[in-house]
mmCIF file of C-alpha atoms and ligand atoms in Angstrom:
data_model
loop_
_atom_site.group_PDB
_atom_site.id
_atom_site.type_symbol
_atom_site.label_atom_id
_atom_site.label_comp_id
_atom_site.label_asym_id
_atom_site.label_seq_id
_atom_site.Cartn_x
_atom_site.Cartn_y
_atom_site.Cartn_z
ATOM 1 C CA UNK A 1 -200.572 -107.841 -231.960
ATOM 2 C CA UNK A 2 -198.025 -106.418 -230.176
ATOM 3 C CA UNK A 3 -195.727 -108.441 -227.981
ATOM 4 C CA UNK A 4 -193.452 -107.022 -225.370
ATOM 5 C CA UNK A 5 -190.941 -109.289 -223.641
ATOM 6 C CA UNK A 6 -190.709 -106.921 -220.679
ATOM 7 C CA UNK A 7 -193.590 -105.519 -218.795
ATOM 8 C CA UNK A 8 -191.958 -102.730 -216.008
ATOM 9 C CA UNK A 9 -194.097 -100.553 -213.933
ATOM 10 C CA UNK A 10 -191.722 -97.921 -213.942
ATOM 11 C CA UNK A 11 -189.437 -95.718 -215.838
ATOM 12 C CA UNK A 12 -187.678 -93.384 -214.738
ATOM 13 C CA UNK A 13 -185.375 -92.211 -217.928
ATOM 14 C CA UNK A 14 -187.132 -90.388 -220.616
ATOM 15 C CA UNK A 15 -187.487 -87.447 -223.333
ATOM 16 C CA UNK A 16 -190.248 -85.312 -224.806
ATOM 17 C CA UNK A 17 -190.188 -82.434 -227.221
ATOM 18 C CA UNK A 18 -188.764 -80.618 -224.690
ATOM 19 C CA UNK A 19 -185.348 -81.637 -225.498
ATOM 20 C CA UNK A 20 -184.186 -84.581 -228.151
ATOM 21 C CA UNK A 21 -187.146 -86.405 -227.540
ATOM 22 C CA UNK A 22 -189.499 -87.090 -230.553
ATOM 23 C CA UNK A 23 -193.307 -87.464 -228.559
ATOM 24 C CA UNK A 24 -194.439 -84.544 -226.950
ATOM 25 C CA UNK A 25 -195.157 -84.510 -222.997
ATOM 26 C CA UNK A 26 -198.910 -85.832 -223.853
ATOM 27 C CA UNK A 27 -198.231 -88.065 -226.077
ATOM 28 C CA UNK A 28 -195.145 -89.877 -224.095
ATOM 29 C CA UNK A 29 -197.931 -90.293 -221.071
ATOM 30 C CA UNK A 30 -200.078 -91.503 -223.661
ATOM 31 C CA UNK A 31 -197.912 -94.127 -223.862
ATOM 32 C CA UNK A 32 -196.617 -94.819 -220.756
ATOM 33 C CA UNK A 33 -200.500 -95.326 -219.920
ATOM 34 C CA UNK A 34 -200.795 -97.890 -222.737
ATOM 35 C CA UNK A 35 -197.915 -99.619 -221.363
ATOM 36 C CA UNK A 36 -199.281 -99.901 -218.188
ATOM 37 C CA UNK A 37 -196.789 -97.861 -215.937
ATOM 38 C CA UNK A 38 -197.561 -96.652 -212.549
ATOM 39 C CA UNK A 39 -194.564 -93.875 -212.463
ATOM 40 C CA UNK A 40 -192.999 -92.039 -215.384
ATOM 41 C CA UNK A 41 -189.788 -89.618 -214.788
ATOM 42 C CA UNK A 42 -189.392 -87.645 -217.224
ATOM 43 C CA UNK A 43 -185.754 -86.300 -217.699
ATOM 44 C CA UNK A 44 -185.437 -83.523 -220.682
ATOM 45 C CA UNK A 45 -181.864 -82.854 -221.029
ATOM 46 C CA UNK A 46 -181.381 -79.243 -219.475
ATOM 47 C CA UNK A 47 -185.178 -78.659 -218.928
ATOM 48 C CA UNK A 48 -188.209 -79.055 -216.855
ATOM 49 C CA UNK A 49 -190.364 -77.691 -219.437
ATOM 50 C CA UNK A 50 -192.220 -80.359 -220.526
ATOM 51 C CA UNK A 51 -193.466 -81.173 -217.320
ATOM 52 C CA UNK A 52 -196.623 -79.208 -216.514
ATOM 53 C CA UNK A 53 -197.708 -80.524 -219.999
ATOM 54 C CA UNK A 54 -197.359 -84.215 -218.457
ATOM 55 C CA UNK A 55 -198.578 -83.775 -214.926
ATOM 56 C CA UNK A 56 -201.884 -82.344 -216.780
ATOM 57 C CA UNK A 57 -202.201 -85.068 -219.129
ATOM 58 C CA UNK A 58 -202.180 -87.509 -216.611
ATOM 59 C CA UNK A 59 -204.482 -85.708 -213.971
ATOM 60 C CA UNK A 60 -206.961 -88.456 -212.919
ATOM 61 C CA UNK A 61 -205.118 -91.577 -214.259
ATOM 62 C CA UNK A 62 -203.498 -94.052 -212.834
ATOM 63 C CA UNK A 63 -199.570 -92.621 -214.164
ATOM 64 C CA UNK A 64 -197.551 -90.677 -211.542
ATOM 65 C CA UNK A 65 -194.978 -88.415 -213.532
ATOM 66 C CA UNK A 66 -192.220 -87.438 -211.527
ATOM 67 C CA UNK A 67 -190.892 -84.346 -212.266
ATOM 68 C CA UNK A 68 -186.683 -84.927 -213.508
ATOM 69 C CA UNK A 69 -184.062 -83.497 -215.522
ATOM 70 C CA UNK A 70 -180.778 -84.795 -217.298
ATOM 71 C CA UNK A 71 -177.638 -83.010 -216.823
ATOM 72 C CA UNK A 72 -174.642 -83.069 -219.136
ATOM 73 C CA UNK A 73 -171.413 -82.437 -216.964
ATOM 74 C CA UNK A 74 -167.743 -82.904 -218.134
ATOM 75 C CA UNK A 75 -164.896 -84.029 -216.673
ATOM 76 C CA UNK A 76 -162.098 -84.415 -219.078
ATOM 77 C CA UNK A 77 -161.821 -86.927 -222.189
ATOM 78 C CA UNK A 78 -165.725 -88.098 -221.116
ATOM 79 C CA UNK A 79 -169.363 -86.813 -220.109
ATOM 80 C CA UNK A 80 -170.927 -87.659 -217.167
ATOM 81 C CA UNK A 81 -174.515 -87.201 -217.202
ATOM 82 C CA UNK A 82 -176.387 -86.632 -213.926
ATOM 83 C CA UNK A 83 -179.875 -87.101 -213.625
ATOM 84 C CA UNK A 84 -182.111 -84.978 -211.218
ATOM 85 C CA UNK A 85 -186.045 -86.984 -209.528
ATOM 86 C CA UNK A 86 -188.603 -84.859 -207.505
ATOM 87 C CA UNK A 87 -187.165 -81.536 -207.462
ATOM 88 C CA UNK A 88 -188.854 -78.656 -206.382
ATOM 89 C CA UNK A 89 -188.501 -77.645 -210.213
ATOM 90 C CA UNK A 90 -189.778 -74.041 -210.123
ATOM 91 C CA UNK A 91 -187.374 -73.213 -207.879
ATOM 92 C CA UNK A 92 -185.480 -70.214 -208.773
ATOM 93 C CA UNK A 93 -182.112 -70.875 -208.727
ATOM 94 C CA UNK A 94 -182.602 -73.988 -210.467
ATOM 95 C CA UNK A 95 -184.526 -72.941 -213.346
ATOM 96 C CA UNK A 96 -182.006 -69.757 -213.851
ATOM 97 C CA UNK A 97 -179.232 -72.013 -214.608
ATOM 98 C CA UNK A 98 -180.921 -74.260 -216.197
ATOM 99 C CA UNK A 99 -181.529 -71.428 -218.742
ATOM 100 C CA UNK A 100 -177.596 -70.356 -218.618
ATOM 101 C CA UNK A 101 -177.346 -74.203 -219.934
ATOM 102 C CA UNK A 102 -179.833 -74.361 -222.396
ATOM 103 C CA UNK A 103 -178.082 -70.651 -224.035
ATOM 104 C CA UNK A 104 -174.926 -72.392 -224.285
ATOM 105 C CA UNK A 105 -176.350 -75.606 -226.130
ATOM 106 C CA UNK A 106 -178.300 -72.585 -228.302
ATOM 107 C CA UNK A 107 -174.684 -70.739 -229.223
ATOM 108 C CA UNK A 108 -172.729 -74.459 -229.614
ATOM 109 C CA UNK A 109 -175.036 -75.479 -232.186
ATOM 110 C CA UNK A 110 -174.567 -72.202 -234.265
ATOM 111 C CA UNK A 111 -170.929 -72.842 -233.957
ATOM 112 C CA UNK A 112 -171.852 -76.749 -234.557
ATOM 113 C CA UNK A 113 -173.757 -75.075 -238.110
ATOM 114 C CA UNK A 114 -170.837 -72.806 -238.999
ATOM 115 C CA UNK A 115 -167.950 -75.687 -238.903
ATOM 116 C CA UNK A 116 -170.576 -78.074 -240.946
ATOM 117 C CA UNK A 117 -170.540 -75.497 -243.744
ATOM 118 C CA UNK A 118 -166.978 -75.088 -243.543
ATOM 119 C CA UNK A 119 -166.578 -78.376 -243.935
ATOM 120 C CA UNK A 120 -168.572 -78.022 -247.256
ATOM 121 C CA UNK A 121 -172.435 -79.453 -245.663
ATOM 122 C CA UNK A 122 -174.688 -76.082 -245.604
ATOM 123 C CA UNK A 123 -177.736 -75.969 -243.249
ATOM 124 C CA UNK A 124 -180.398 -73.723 -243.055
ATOM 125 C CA UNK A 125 -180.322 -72.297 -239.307
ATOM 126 C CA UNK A 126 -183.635 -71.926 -239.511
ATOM 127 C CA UNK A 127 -184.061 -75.654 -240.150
ATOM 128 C CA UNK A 128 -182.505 -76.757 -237.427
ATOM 129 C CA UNK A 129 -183.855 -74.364 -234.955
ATOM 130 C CA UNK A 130 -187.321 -75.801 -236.425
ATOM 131 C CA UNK A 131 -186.613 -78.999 -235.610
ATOM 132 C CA UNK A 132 -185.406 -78.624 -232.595
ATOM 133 C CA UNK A 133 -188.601 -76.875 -231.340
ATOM 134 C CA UNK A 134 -189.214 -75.086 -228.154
ATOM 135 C CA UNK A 135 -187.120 -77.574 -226.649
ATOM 136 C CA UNK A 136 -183.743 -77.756 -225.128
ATOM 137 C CA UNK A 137 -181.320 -77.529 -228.974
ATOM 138 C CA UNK A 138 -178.752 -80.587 -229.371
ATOM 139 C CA UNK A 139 -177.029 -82.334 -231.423
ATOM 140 C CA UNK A 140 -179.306 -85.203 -232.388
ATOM 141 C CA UNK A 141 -181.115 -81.712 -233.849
ATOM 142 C CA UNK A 142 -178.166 -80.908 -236.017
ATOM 143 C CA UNK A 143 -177.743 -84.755 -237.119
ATOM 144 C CA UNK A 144 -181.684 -84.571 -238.346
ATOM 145 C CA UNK A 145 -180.925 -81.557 -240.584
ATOM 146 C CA UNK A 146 -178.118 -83.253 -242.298
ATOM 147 C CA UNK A 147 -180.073 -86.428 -242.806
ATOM 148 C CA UNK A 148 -182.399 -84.258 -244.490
ATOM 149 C CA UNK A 149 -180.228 -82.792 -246.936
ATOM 150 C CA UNK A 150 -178.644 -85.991 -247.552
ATOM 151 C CA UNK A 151 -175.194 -85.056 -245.944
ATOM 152 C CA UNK A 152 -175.369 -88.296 -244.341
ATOM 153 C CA UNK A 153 -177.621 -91.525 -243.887
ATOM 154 C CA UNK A 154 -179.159 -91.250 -240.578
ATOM 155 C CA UNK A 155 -178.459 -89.785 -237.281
ATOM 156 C CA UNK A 156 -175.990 -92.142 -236.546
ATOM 157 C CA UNK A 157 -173.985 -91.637 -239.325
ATOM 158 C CA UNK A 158 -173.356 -88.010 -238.406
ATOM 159 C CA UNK A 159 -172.581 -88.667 -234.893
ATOM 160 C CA UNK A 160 -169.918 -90.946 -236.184
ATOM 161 C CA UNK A 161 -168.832 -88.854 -238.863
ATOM 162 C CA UNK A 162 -169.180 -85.212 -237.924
ATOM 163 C CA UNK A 163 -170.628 -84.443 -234.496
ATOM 164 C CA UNK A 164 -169.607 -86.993 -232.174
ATOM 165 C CA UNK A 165 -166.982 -86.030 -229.306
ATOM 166 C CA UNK A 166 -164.170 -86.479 -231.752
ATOM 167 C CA UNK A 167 -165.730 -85.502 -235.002
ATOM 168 C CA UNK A 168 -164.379 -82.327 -236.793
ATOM 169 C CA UNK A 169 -167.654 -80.163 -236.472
ATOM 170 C CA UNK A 170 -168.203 -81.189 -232.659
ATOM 171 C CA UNK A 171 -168.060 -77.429 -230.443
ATOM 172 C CA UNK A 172 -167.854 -77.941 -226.796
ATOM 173 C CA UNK A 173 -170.060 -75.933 -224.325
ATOM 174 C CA UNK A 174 -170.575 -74.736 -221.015
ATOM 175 C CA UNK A 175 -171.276 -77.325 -219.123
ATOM 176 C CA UNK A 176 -171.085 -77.817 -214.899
ATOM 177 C CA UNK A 177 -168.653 -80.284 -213.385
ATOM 178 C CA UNK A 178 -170.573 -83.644 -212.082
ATOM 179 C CA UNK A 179 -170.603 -82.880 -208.250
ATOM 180 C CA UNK A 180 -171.938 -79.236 -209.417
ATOM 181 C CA UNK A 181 -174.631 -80.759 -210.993
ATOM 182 C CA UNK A 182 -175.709 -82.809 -207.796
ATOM 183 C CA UNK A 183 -175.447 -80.297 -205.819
ATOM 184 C CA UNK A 184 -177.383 -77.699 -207.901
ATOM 185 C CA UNK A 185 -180.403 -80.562 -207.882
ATOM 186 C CA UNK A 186 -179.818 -81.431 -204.211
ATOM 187 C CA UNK A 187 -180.544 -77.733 -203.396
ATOM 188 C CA UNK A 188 -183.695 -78.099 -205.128
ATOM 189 C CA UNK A 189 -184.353 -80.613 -202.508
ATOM 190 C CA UNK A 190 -184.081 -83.618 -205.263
ATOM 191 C CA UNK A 191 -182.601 -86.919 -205.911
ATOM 192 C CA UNK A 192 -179.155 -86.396 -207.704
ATOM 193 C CA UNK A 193 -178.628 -90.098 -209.664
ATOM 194 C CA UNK A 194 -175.211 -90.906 -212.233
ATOM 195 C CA UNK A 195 -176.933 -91.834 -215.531
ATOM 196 C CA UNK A 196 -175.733 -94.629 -217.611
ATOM 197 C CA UNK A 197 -172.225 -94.841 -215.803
ATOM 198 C CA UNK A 198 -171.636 -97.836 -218.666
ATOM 199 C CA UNK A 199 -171.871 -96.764 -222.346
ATOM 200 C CA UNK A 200 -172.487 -99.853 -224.315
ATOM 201 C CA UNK A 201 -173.221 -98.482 -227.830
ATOM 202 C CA UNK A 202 -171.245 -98.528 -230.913
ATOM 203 C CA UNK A 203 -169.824 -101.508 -229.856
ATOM 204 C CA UNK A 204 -167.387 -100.835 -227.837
ATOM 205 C CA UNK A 205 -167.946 -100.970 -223.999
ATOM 206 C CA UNK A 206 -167.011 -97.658 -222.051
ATOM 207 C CA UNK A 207 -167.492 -97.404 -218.543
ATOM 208 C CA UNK A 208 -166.646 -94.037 -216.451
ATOM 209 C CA UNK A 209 -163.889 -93.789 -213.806
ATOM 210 C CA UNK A 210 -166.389 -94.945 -211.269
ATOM 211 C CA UNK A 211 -163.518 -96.136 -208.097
ATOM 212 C CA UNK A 212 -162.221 -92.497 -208.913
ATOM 213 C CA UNK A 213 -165.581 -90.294 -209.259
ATOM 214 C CA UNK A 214 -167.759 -92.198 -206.741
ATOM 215 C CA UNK A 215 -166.019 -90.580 -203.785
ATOM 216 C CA UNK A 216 -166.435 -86.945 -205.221
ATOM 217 C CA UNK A 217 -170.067 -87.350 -206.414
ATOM 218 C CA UNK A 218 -171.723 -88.955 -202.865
ATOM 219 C CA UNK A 219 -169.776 -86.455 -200.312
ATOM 220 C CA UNK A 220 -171.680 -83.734 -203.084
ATOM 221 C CA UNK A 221 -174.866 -85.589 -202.265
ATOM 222 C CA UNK A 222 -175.405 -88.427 -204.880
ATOM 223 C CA UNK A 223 -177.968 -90.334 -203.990
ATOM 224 C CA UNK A 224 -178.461 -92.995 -206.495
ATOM 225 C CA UNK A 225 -177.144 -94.549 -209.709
ATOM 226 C CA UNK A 226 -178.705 -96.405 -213.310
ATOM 227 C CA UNK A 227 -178.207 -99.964 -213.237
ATOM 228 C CA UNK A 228 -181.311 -101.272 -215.348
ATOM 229 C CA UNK A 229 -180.413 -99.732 -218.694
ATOM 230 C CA UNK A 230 -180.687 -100.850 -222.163
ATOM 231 C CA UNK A 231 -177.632 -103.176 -222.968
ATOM 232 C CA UNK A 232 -176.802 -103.496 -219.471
ATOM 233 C CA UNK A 233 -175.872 -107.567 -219.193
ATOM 234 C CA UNK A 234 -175.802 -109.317 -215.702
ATOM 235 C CA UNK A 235 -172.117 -108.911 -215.802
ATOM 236 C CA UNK A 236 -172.796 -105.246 -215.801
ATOM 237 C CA UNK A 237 -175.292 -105.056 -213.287
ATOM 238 C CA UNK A 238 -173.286 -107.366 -210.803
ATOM 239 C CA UNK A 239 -170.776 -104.715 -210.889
ATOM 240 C CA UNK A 240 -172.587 -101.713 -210.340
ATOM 241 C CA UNK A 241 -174.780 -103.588 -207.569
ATOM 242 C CA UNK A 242 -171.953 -104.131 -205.874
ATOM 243 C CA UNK A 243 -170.603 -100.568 -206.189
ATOM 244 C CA UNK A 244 -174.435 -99.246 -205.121
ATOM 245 C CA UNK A 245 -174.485 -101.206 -201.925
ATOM 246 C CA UNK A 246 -170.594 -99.928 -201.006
ATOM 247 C CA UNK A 247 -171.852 -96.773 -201.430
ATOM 248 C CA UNK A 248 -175.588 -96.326 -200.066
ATOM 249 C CA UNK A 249 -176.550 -95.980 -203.318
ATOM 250 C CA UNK A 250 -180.195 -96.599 -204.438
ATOM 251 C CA UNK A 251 -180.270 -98.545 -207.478
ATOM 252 C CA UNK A 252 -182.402 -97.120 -210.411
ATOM 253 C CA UNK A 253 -183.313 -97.024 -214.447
ATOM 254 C CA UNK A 254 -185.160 -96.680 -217.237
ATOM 255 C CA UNK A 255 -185.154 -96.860 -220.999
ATOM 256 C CA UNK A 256 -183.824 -93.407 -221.779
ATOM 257 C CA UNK A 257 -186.781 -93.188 -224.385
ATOM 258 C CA UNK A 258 -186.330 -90.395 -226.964
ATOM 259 C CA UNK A 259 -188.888 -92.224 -229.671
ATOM 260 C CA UNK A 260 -185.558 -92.236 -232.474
ATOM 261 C CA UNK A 261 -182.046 -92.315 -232.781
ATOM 262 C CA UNK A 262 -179.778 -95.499 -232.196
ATOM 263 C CA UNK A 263 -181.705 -96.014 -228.245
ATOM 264 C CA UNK A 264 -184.879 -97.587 -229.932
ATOM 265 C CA UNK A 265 -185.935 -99.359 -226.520
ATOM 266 C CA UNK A 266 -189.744 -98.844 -226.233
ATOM 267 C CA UNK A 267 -190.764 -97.144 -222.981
ATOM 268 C CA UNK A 268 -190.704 -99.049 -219.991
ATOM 269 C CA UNK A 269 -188.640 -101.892 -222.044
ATOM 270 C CA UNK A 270 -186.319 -102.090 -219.405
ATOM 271 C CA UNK A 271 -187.221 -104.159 -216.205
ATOM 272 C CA UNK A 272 -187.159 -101.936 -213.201
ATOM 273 C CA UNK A 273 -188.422 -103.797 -210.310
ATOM 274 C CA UNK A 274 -191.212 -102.494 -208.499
ATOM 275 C CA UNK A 275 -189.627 -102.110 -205.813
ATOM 276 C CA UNK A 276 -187.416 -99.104 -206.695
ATOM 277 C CA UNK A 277 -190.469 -96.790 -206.615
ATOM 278 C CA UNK A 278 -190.086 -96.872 -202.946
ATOM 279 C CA UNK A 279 -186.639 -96.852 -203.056
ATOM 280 C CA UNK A 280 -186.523 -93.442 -204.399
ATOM 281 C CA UNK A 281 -189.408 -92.356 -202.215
ATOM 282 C CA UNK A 282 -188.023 -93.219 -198.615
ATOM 283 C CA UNK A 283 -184.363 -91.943 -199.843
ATOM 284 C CA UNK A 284 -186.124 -88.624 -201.204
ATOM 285 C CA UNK A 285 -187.842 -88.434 -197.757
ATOM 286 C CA UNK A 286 -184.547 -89.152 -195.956
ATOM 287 C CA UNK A 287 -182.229 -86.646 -197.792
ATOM 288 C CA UNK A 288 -185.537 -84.189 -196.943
ATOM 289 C CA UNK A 289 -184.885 -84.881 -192.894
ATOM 290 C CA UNK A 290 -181.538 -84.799 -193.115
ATOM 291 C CA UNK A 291 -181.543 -81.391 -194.720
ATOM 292 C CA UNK A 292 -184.022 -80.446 -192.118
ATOM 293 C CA UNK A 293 -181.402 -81.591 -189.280
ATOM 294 C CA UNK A 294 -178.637 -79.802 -190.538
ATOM 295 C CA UNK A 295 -180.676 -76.644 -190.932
ATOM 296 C CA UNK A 296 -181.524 -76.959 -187.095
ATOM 297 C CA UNK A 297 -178.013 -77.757 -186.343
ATOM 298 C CA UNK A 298 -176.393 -74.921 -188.055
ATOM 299 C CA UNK A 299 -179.320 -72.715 -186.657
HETATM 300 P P1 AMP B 301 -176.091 -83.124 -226.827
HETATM 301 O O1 AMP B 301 -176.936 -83.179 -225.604
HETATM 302 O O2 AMP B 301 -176.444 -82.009 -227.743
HETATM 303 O O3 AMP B 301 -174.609 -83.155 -226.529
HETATM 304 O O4 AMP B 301 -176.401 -84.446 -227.643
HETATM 305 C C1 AMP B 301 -176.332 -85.690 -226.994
HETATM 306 C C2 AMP B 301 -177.591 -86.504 -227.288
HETATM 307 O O5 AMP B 301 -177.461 -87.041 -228.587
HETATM 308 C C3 AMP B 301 -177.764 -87.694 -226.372
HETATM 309 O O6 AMP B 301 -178.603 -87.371 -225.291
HETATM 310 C C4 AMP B 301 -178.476 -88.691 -227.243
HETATM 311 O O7 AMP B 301 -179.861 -88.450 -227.235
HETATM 312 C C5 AMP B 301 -177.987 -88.365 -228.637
HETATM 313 N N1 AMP B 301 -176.880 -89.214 -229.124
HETATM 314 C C6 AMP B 301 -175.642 -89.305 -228.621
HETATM 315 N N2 AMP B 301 -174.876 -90.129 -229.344
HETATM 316 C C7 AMP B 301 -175.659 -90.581 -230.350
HETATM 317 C C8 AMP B 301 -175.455 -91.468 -231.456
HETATM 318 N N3 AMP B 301 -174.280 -92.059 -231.685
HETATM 319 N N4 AMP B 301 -176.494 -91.682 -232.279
HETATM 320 C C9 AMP B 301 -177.682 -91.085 -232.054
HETATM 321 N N5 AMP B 301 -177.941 -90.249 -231.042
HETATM 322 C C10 AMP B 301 -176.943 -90.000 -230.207
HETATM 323 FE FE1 FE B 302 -180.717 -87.227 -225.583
HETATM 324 FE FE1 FE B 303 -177.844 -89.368 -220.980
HETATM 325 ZN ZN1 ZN B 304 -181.280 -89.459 -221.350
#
């Protein structure tokens, strides 16, 4: 039998096939169903594309997937990752970059492939567009196809060695600055939210700039910030708490499922109280009348 020590109602941080994730959009609500969870986000990194897949498979059950997105920003030495809830998703403007994003991650990993083999580890291109799918191309694609031909032990291994921020065969890409990224989602009338602003893996504890980005990121329209995360101790969480409340901040999280890789939390594995559902509704509502002020205002 299978025991979980955590039963959440919600998450609101996960992948499918449609980027890094290993499940695909029917099979993660599969899951989440099994688990019991009334809402599922799910938050492809650089793509909406798994969601019709999703908000079919769970027609007629009890699940509500919200419709989200992950977006990797830069600012320099770091990545801030910005997640997007309740979009308008086919929106135009938003899907078209979007795309722009998900060419650039396409080129970068050629780039990533051609400074492997220079460095004497040959992949098939092929391969790793293969495995990577129809969905959004990364690097925990790249790390697969050189676990397969035994450059390296597993995933981890080739973040550490080779791909990782400082590793010799990492490529940057284009990528939008953090308050561009909020406000590209904010036009698409959704929830802009800083992902993981604490990065506890490997060991070593990272947190962002937060005193100095906080300011910049909620005059472009942030509306809300991870604090339940895997690895996130009460020390942690008292800290961003306090930072959520100073800054009207709603208070959200989820496991940041992708089925493999070094996050192996299960779905819904991290508590998120109940409560945050409405949370996110009544701020989504409130950003949506504000919006609707300003546009009278201006009019
Ligand atoms: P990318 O979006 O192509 O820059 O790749 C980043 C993704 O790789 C993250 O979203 C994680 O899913 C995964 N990742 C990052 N660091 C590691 C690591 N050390 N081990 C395994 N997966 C990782
Ligand atoms: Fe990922
Ligand atoms: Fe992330
Ligand atoms: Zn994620």
């Amino acid at each position: 039998m299978k025991v979980r020590a955590v039963f959440s109602k919600l998450d609101l941080h996960s992948h499918t096939t449609a980027s890094d994730g290993i499940l695909t959009p029917r099979q993660l609500v599969a899951v989440a169903l099994e688990r019991k969870l009334r809402v599922l986000a799910i938050t492809d990194h650089e793509s909406t594309e798994g969601l019709a897949e999703a908000l079919e498979a769970s027609a007629g059950t009890p699940l509500e997937v919200w419709p989200g997105v992950e977006i990797s920003t830069d600012v320099p030495g770091d990545e801030v990752h910005i997640l997007g809830y309740l979009m308008d998703y086919p929106d135009e403007a938003f899907q078209t970059m979007l795309r722009l994003l998900r060419e650039s991650r396409m080129s970068r990993a050629q780039r990533m492939v051609a400074k492997l083999a220079e460095l004497g580890m040959a992949l098939a291109w092929e391969r790793v567009q293969e495995i990577a799918g129809a969905g959004s191309i990364g690097r925990p694609h790249v790390a697969q196809a050189l676990v397969e031909r035994g450059y390296v032990f597993d995933v981890a291994e080739a973040f550490r060695r080779y791909i990782g921020r400082n590793g010799p065969a990492y490529v940057e890409r284009f990528r939008l600055a953090p308050e561009e990224a909020v406000r590209l989602i904010v036009a698409a009338k959704g929830l802009a939210v800083l992902a993981h602003p604490v990065m506890v893996g490997d060991g070593a504890q990272r947190s962002l700039d937060l005193d100095k980005m906080l300011p910049g990121l909620c005059a472009a329209g942030l509306a809300g910030m991870e604090i339940y995360y895997p690895g996130y101790a009460s020390d942690i969480r008292a800290r961003l708490s306090h930072l959520i409340k100073r800054w009207d901040l709603v208070g959200t999280g989820g496991s940041d499922y992708h089925g493999r890789g070094t996050l192996i939390v299960g779905l819904g594995d991290i508590a998120v109280p109940e409560r945050v559902i409405d949370l996110v509704r009544e701020r989504h509502q409130r950003q949506a009348r504000m919006t609707e002020s300003e546009k009278k205002r201006t009019a």
